[in-house]
Structures are given as C-alpha cells and as structure tokens.
Short mmCIF file of N, CA and C in Angstrom, two decimals:
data_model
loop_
_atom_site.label_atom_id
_atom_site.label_comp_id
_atom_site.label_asym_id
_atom_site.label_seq_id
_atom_site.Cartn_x
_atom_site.Cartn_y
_atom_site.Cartn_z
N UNK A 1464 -56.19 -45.98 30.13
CA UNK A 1464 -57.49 -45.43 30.45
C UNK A 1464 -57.41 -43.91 30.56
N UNK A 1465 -56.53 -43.36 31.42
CA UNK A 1465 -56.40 -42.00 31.44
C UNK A 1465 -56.32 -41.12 30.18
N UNK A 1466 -55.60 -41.76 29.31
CA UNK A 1466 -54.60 -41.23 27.96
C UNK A 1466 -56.12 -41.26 27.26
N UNK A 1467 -57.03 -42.61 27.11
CA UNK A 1467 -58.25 -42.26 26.20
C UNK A 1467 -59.47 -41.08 26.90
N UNK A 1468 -59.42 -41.44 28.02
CA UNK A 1468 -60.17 -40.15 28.57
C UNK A 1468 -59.81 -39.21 28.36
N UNK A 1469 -58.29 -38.49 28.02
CA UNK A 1469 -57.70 -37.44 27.62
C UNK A 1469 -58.21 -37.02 26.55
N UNK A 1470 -57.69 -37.82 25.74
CA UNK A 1470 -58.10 -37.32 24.27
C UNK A 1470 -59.05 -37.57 23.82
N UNK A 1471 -60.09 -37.75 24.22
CA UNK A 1471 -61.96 -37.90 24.58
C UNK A 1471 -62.67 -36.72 24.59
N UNK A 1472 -61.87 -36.20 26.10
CA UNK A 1472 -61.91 -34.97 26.88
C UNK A 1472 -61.61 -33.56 25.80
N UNK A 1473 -60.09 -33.83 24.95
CA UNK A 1473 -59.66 -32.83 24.29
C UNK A 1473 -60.74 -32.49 23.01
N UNK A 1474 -61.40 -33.49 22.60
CA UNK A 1474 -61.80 -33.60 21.41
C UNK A 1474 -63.14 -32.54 21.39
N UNK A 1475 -63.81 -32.63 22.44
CA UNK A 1475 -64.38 -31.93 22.75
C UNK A 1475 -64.47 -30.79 23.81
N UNK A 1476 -63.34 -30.14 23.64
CA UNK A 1476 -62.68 -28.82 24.46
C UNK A 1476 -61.79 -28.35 23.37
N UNK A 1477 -62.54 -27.34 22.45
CA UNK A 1477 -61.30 -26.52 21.82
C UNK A 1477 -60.58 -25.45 22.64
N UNK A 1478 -61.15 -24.76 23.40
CA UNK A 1478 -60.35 -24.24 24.56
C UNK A 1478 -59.08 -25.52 25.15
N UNK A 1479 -59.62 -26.24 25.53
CA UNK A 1479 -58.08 -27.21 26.02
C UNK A 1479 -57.23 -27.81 24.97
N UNK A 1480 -57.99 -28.37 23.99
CA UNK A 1480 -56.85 -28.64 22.93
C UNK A 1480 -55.86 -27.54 22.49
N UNK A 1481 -56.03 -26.11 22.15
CA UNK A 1481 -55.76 -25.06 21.45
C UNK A 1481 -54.59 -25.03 22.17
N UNK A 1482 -54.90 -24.99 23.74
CA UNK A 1482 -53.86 -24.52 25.22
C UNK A 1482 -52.89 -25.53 25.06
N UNK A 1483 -53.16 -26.91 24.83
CA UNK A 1483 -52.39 -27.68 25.46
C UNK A 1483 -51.62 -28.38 23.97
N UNK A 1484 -52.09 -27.96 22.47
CA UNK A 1484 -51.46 -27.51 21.47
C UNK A 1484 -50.10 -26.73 21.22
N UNK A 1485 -50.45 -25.38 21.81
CA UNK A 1485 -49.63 -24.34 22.43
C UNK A 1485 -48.40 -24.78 23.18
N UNK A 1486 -48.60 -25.66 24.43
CA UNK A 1486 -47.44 -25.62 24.94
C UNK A 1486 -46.46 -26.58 24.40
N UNK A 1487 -47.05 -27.79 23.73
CA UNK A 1487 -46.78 -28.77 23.72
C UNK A 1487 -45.60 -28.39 22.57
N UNK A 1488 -46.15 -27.93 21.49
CA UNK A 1488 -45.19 -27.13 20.14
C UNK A 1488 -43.90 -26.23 21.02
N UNK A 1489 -44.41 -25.84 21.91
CA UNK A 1489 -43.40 -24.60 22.54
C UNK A 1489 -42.13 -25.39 23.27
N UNK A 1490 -42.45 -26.38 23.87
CA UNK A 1490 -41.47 -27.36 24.30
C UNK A 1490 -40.79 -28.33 23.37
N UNK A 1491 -41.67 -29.16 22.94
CA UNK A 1491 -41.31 -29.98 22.07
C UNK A 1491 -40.32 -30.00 21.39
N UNK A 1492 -40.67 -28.48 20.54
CA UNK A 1492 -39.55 -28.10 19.36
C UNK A 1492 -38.21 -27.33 19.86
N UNK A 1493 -37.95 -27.43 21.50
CA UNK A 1493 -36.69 -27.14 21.64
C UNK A 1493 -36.27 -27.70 22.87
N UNK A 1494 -37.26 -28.50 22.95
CA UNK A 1494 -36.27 -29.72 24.83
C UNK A 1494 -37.20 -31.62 23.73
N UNK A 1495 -35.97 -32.10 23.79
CA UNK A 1495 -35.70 -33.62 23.16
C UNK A 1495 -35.79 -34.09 24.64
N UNK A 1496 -35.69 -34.10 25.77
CA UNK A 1496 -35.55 -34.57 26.82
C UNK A 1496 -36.71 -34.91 27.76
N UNK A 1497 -37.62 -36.43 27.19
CA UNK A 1497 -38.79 -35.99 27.95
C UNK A 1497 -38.98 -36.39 29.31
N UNK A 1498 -37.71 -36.47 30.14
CA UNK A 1498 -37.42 -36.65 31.61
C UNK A 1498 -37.76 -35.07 32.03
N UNK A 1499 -37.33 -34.19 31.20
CA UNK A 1499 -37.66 -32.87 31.80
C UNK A 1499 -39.50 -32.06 31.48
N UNK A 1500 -39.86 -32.75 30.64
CA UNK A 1500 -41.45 -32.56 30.19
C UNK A 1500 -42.21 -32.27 31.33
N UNK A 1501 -42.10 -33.23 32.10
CA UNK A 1501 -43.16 -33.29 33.57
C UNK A 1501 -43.43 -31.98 33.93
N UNK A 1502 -42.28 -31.17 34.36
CA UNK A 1502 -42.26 -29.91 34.75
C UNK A 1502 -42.41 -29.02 33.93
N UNK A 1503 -42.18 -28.92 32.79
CA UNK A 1503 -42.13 -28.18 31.39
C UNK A 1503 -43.63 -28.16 30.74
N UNK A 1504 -44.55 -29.48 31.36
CA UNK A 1504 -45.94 -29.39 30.38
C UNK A 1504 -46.72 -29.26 31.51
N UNK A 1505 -46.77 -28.10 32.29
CA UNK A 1505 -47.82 -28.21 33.48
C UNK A 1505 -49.10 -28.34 32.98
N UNK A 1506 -49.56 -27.90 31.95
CA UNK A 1506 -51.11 -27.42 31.54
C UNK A 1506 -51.51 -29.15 31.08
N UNK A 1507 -50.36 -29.63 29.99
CA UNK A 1507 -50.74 -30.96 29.69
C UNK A 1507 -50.66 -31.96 30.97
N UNK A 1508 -50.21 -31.65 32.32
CA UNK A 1508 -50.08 -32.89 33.36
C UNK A 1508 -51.53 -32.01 33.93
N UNK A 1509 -52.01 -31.02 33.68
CA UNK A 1509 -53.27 -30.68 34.44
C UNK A 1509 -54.22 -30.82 33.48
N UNK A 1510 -54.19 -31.68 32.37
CA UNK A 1510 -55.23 -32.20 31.30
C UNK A 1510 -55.23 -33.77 31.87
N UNK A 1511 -54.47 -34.12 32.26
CA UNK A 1511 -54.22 -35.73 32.49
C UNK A 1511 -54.70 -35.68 33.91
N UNK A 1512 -54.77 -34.78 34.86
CA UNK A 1512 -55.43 -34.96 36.20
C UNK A 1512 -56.65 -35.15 36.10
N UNK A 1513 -57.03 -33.61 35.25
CA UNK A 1513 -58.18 -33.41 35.26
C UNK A 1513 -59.06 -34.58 34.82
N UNK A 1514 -58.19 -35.42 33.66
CA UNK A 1514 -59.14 -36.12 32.84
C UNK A 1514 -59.60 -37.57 34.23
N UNK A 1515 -58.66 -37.68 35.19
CA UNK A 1515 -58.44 -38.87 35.67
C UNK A 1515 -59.30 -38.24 37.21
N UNK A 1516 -59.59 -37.28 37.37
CA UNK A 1516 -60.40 -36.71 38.52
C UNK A 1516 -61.78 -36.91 37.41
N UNK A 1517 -62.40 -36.97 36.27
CA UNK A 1517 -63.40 -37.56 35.64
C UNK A 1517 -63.42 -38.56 35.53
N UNK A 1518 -62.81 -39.33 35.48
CA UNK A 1518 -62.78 -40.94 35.25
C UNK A 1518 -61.31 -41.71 35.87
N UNK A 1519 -61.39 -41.48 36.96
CA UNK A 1519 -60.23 -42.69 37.76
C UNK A 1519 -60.00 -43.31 37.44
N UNK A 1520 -58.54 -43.98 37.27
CA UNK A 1520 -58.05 -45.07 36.75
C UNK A 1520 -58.67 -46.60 37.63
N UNK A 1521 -59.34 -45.69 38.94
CA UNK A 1521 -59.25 -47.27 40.32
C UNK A 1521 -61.08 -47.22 40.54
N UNK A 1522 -61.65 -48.17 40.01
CA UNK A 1522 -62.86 -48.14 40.54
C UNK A 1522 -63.32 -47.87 41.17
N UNK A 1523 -63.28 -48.88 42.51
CA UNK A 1523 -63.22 -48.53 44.43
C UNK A 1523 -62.21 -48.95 45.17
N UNK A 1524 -61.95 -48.57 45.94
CA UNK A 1524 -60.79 -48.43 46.99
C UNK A 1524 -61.56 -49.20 48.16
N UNK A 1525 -60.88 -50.27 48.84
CA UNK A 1525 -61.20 -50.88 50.39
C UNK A 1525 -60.22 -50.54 50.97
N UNK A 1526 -61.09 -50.38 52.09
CA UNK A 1526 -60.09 -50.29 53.02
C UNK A 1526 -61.04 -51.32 54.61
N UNK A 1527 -59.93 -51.06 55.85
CA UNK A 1527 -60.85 -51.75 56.78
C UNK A 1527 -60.49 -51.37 57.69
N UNK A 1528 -61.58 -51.00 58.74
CA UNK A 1528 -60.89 -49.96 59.65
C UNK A 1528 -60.27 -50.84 61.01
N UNK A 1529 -59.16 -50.19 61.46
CA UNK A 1529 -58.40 -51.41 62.33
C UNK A 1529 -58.75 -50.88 63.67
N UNK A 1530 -59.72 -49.77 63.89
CA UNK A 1530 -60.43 -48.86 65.36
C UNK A 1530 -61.58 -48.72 65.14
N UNK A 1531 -62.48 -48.55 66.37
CA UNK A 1531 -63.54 -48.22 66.07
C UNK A 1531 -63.82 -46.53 66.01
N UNK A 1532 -64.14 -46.28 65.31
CA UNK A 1532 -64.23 -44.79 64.49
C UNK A 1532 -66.00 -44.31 64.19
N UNK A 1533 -66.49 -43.05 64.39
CA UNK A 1533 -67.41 -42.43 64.16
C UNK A 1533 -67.08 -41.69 63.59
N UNK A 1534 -67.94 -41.51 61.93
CA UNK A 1534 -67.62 -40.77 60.76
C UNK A 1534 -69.33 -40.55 60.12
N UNK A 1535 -69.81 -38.90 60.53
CA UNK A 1535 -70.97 -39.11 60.19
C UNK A 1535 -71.81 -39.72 61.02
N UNK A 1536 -71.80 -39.52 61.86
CA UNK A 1536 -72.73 -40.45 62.82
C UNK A 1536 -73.28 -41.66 63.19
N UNK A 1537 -71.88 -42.72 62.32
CA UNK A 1537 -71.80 -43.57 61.86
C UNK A 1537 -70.30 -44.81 63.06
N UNK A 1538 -71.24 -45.43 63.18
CA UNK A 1538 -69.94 -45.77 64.11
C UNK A 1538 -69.85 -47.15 63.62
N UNK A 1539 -68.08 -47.50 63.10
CA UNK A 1539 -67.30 -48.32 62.58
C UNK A 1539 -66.79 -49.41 63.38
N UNK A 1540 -66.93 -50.57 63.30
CA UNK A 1540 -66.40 -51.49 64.09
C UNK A 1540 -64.95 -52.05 63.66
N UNK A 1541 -63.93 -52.25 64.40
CA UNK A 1541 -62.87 -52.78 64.31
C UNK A 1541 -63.23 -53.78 62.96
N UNK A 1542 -61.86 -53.77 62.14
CA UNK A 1542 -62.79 -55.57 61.07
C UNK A 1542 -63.82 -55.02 59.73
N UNK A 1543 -64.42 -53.98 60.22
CA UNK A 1543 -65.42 -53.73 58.94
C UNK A 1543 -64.78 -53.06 58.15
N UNK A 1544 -65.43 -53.41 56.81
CA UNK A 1544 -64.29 -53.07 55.48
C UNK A 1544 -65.61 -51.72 54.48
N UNK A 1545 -64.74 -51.21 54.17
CA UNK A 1545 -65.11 -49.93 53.87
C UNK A 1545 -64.85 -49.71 52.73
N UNK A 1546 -66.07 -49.37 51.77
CA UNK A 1546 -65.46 -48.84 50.38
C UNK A 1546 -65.84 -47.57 49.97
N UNK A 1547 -65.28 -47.13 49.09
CA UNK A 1547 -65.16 -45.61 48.42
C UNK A 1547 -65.20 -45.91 47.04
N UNK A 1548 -65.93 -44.66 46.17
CA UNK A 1548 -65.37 -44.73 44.84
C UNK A 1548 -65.02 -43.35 44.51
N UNK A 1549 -63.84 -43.43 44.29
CA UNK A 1549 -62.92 -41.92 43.48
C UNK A 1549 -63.82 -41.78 42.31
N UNK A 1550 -64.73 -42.25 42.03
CA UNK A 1550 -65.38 -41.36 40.68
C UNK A 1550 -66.61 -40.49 41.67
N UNK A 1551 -67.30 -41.10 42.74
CA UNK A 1551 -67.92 -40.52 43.52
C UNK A 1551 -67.30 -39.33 44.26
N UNK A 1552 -66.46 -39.03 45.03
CA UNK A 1552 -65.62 -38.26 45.32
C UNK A 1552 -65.01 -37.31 44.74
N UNK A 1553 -65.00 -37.47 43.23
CA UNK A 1553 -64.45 -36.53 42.18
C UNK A 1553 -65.23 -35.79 41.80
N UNK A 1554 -66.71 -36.54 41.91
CA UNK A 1554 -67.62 -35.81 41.39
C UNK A 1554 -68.66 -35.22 42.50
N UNK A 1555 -68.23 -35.12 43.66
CA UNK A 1555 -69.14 -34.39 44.64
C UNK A 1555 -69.16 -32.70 44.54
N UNK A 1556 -69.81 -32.15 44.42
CA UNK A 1556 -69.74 -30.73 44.52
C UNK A 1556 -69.30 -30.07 45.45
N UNK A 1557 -68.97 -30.60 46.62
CA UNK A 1557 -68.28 -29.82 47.53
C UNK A 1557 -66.97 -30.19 47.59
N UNK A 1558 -66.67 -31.18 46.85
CA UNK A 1558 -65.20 -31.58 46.51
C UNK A 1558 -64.27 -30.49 45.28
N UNK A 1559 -65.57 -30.27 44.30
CA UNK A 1559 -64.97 -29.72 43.38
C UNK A 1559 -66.14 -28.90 42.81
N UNK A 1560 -66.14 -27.40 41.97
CA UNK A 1560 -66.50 -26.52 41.75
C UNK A 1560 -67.15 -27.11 40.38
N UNK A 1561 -68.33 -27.43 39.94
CA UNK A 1561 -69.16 -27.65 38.43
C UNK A 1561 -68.07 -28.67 38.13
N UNK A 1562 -68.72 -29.96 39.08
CA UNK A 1562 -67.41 -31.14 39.17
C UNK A 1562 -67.86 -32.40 37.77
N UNK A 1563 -68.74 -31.76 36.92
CA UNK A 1563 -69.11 -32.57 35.69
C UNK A 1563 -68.33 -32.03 34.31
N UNK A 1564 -67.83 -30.79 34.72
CA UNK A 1564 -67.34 -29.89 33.60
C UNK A 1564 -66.21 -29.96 33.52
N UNK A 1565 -65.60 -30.76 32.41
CA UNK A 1565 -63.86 -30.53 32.27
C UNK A 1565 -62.69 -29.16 32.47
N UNK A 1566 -62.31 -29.46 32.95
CA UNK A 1566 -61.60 -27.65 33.60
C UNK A 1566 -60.52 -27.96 33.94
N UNK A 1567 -59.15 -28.24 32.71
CA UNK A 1567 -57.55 -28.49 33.76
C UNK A 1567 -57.41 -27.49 34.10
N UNK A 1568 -57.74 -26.38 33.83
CA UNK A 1568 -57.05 -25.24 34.78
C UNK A 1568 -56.96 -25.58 36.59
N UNK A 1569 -58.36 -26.05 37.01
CA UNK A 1569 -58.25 -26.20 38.57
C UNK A 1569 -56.70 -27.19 38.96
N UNK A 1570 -55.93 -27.81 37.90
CA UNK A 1570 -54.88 -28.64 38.43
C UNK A 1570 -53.50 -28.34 38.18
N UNK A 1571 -53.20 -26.84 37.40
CA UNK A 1571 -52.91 -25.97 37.45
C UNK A 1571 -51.63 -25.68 38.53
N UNK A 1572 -50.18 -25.36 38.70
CA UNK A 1572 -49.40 -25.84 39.92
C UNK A 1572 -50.00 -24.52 40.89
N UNK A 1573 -50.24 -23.20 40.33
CA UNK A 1573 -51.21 -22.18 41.82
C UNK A 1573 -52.62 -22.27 42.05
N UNK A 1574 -53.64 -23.56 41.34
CA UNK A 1574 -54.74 -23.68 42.06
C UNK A 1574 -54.30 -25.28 42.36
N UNK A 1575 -53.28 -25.83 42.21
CA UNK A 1575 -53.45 -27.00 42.66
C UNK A 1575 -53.58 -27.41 44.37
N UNK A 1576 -53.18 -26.58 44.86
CA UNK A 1576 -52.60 -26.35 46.50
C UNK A 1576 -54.07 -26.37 47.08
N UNK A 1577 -55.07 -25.72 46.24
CA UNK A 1577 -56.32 -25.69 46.69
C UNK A 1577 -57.13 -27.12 46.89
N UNK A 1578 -56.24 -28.56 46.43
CA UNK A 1578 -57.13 -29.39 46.46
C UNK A 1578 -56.96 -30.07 47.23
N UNK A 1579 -57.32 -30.59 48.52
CA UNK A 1579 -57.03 -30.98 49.61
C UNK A 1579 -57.35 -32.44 49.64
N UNK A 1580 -55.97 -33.03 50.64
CA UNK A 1580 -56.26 -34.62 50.49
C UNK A 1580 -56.88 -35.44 50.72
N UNK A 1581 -56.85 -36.46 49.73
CA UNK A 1581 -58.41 -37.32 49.56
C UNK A 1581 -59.30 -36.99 49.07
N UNK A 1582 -59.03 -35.63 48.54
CA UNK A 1582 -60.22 -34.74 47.84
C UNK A 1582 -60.12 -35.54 46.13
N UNK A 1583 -58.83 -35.72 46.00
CA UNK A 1583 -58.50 -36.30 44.60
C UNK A 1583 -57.79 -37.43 44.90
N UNK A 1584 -58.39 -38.52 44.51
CA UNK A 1584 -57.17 -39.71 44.87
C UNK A 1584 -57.45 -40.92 43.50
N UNK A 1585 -56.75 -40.47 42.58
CA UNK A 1585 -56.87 -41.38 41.32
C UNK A 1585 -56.02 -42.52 41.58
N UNK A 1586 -55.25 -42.20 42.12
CA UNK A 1586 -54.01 -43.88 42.54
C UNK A 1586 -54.58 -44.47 43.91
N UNK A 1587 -55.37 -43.99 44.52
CA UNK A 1587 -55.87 -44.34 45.85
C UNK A 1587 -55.06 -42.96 47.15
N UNK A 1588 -54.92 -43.65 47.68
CA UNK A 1588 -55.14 -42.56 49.48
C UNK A 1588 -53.98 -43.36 50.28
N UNK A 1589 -53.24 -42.40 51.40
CA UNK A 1589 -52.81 -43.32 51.97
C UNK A 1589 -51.64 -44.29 51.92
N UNK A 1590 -51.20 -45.82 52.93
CA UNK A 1590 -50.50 -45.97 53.14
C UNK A 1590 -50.39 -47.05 51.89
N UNK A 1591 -51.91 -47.08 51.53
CA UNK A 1591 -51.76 -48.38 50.28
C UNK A 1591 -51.92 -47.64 48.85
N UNK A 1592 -51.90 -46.45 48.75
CA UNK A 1592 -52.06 -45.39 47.53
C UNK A 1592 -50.97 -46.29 46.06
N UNK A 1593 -51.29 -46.01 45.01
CA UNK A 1593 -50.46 -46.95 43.89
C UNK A 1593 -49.29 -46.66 44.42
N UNK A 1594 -47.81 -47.48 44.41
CA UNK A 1594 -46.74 -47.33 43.96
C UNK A 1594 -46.36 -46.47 42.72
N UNK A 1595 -46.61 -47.01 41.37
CA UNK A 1595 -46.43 -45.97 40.65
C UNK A 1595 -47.32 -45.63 40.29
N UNK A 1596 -47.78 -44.09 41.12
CA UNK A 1596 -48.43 -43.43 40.24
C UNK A 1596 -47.45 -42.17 40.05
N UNK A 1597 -46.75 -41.82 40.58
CA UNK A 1597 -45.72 -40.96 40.35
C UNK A 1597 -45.04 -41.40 38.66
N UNK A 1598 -44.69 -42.88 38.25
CA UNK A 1598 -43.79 -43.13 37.62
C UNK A 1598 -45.69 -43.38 36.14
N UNK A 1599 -46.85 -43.66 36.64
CA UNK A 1599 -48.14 -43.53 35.68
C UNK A 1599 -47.91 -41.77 35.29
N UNK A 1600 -47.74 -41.09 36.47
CA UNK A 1600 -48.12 -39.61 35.42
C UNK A 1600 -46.54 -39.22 34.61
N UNK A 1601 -45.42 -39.27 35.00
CA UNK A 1601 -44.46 -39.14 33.81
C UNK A 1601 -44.97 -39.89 32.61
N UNK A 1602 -44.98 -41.32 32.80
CA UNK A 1602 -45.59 -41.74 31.55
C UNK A 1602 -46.79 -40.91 30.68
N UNK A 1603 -47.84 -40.68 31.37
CA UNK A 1603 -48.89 -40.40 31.05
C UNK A 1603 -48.81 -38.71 30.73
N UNK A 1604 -47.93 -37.83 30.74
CA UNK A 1604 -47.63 -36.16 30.41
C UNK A 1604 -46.93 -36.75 29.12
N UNK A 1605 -46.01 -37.49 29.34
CA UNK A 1605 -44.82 -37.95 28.02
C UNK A 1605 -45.99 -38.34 26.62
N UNK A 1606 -46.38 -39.32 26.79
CA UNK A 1606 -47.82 -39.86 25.85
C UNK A 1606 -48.68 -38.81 25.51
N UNK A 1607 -49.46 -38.20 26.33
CA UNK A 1607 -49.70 -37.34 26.04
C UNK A 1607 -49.76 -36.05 24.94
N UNK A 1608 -48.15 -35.29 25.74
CA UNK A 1608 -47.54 -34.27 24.80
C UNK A 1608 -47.28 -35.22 23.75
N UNK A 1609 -46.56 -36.18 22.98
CA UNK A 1609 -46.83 -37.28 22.24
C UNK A 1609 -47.84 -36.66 21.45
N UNK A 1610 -49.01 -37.65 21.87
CA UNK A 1610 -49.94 -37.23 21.00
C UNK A 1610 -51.04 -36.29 20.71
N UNK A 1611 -50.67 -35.39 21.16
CA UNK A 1611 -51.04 -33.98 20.80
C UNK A 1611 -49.99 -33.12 20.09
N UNK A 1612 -49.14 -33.37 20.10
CA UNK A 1612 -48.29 -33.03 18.80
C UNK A 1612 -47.87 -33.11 17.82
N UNK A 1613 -48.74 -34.80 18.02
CA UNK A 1613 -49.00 -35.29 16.39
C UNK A 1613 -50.31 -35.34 16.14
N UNK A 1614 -51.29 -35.50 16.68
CA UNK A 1614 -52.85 -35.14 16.36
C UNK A 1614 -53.58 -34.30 16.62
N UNK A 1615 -54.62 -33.80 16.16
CA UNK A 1615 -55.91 -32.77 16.85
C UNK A 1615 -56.54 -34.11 16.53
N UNK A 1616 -57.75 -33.94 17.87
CA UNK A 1616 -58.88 -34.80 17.97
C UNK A 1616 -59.90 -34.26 17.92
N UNK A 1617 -61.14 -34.96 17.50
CA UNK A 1617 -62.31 -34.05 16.63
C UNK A 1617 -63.07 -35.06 17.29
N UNK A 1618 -64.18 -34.73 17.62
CA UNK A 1618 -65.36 -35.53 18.19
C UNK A 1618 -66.29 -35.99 16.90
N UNK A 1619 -66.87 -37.52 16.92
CA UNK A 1619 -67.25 -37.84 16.16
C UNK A 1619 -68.50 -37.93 15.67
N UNK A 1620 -69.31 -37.18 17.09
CA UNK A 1620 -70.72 -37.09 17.56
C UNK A 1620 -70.62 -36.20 18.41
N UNK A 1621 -72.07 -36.00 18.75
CA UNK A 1621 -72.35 -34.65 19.93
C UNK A 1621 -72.50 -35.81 21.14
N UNK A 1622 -72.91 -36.94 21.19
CA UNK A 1622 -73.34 -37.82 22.44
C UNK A 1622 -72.48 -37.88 23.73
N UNK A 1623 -72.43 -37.45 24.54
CA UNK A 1623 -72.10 -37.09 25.90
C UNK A 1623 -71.12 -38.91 26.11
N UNK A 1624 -70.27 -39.03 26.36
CA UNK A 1624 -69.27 -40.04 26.70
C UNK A 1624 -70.02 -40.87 28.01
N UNK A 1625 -69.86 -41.99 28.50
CA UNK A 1625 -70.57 -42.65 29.01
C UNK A 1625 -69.86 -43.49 29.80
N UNK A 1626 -69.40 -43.81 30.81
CA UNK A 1626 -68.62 -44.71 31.19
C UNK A 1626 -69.01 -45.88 31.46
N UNK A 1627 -68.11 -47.10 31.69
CA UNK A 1627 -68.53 -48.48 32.16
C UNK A 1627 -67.59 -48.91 33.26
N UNK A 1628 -68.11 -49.13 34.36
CA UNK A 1628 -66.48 -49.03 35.22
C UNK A 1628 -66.06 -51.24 35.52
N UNK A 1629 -65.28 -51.44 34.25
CA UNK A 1629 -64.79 -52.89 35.29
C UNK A 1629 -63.78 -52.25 35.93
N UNK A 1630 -62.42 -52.88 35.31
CA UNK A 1630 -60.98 -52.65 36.70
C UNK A 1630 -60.83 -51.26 36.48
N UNK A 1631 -61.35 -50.61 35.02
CA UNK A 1631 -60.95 -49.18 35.02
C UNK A 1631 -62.45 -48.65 34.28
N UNK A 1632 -62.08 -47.62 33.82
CA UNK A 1632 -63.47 -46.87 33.62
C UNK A 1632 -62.89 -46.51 32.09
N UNK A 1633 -64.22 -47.26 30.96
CA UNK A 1633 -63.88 -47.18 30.07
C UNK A 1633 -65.54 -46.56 29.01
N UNK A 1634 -65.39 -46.05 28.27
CA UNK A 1634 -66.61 -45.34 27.41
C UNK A 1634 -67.05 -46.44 26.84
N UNK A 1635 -68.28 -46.74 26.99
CA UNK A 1635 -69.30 -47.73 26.31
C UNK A 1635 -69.69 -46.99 24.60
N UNK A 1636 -69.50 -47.91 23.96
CA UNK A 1636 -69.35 -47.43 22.86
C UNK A 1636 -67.98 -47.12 22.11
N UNK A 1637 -66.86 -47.28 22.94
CA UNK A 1637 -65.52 -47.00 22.55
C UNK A 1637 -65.17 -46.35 22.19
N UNK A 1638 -64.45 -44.99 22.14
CA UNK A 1638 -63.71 -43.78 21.71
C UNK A 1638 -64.65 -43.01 20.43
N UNK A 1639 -65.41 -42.53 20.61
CA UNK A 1639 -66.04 -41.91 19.39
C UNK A 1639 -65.14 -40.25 18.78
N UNK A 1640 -63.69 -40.78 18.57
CA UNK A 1640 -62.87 -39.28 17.93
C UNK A 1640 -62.31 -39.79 16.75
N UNK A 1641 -61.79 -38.90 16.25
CA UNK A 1641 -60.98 -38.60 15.24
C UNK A 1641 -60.13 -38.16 15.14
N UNK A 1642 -58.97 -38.83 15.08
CA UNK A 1642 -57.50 -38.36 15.36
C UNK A 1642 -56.72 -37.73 13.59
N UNK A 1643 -56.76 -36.38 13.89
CA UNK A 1643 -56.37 -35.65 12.63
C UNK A 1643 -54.79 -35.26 12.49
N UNK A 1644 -54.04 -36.23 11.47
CA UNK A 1644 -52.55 -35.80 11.51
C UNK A 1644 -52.31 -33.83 11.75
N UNK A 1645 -51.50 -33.54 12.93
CA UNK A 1645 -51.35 -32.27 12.99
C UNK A 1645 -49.94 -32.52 11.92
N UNK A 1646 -49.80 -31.08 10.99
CA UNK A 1646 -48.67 -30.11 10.04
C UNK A 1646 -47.51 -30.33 11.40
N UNK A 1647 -46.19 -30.42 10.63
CA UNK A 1647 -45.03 -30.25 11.58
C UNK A 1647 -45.00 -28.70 11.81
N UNK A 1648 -44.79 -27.99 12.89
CA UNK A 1648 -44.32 -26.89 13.61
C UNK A 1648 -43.14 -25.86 12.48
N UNK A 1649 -43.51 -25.21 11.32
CA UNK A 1649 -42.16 -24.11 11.10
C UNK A 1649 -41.28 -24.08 11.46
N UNK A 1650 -40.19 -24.45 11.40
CA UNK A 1650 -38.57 -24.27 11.80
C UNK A 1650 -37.96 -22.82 11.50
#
C-alpha cells in the first residue's frame, strides 16, 4: 500500500521524482549494500513517510481506556474503547502545515524532530504500535530506491487519487500511472 501510494504520489510531483531520482542514481551506482540504503536514501525514506502520513497503512487504531480520563471535556470510563483514524490525524491542520499537499521534505532527518508523537502514527502509537514497522520501512526505502531507478512514473490523468479504506487504503480506480523504463546511469 505504501509503495503504490508512493509512486502515485511521485507521478505527479516532478519536483519529488527529479529529487528522489537524484539520490537514488547517486547511491545506487556506488553502495550494492541495501542494508546501508536506509540511512543513505533519507529524501527517498521521507517520500515513503510522507506518502504513508497521506494514506496510512492502518485504517483505525482501538484502543480502551483502562482509567477514567478527561480528554476535551470528555470524560472516559474505565472499559470504553476508543477509536482513531491516522488518516484523520494526518490530515488535521494543526497536525501538519497544507496537510493535503504532498511535501517529503517535512520528513526530512532536520525537520523531522519537528513532528511530535502521535502526531504521525502509520504503524499505530504506543505499547501496541506494529512490531515491524521498523523492519516495513527498510523494506519499503529498499523497494522503493528499486523502483525509481528503474522507472519514472507519469500520471495517466489529471483526476485527483481517491482512496477506499478496507484493511489498508487503496485508490478506487486502481493506480492510474505509467511506469516508464528509466536509461541505465553513464559509467
């Protein structure tokens, strides 16, 4: 889900494709090692946030509160179960700055510090947060740089992407790009 939101996202961002083009050639063609990528493709792991702070991999999150708690003027009874949705949260404006507009820069490793927790929670929050999502974003930078170093993606229409959320959040209508073999890199 993330990886098609990515390259969804890229297809229509020549500013981010161009960037994340750039690094991807710059590494690629001289580290074989994609245990070391993670750290090496910051811009491409802040294309894969970004894309997943637009479209979460986790629908809604329960939780249930085990105290009674006032949140909002709202008072919680022991037992009552509580839901959230990280696409709601991602997209609040006081969470995030023109929070409809694709922008990896905000995920970025010196504006990342700026995003405070729970502010972004694509694996969930907490003590029940995914297991791997640490071991989802290596995968998901690796794939990635992958395939952006073998494709440019071209949008296939102007129509604004649309989501459908079952277990994950997927574009109604199904991927409307065009994946264009990229030329190998000059040696």
């Amino acid at each position: 889900s993330a990886l098609l939101w990515s390259v969804l996202l890229l297809s229509r961002s020549p500013h981010a494709q161009a960037e994340i083009q750039r690094e991807v050639d710059a590494v690629l063609d001289v580290n074989t090692d994609p245990v070391t990528w993670l750290t090496a493709l910051p811009y491409t792991r802040a294309v894969l946030e970004e894309s997943m702070r637009m479209f979460p991999p986790v629908a809604t999150l329960q939780r249930e509160a085990l105290v009674a708690a006032t949140v909002n003027g709202v008072t919680l009874r022991p037992g009552v179960s509580i839901r959230m949705s990280p696409f709601v949260v991602h997209r609040n404006s006081t969470n995030f700055e023109n929070p409809s507009t694709f922008i990896p820069e905000r995920f970025l490793p010196e504006n990342r510090k700026s995003i405070a927790r729970c502010q972004y929670m694509p694996f969930g929050a907490g003590a029940r947060s995914c297991l791997g999502g640490h071991f989802a974003m290596m995968e998901g930078v690796i794939a990635l740089a992958v395939l952006t170093k073998t494709f440019a993606f071209e949008p296939v229409n102007d129509d604004a992407p649309e989501p459908i959320q079952r277990f994950s959040a997927r574009p109604i209508g199904g991927v409307p790009i065009r994946a264009i073999p990229r030329s190998p890199t000059p040696q």
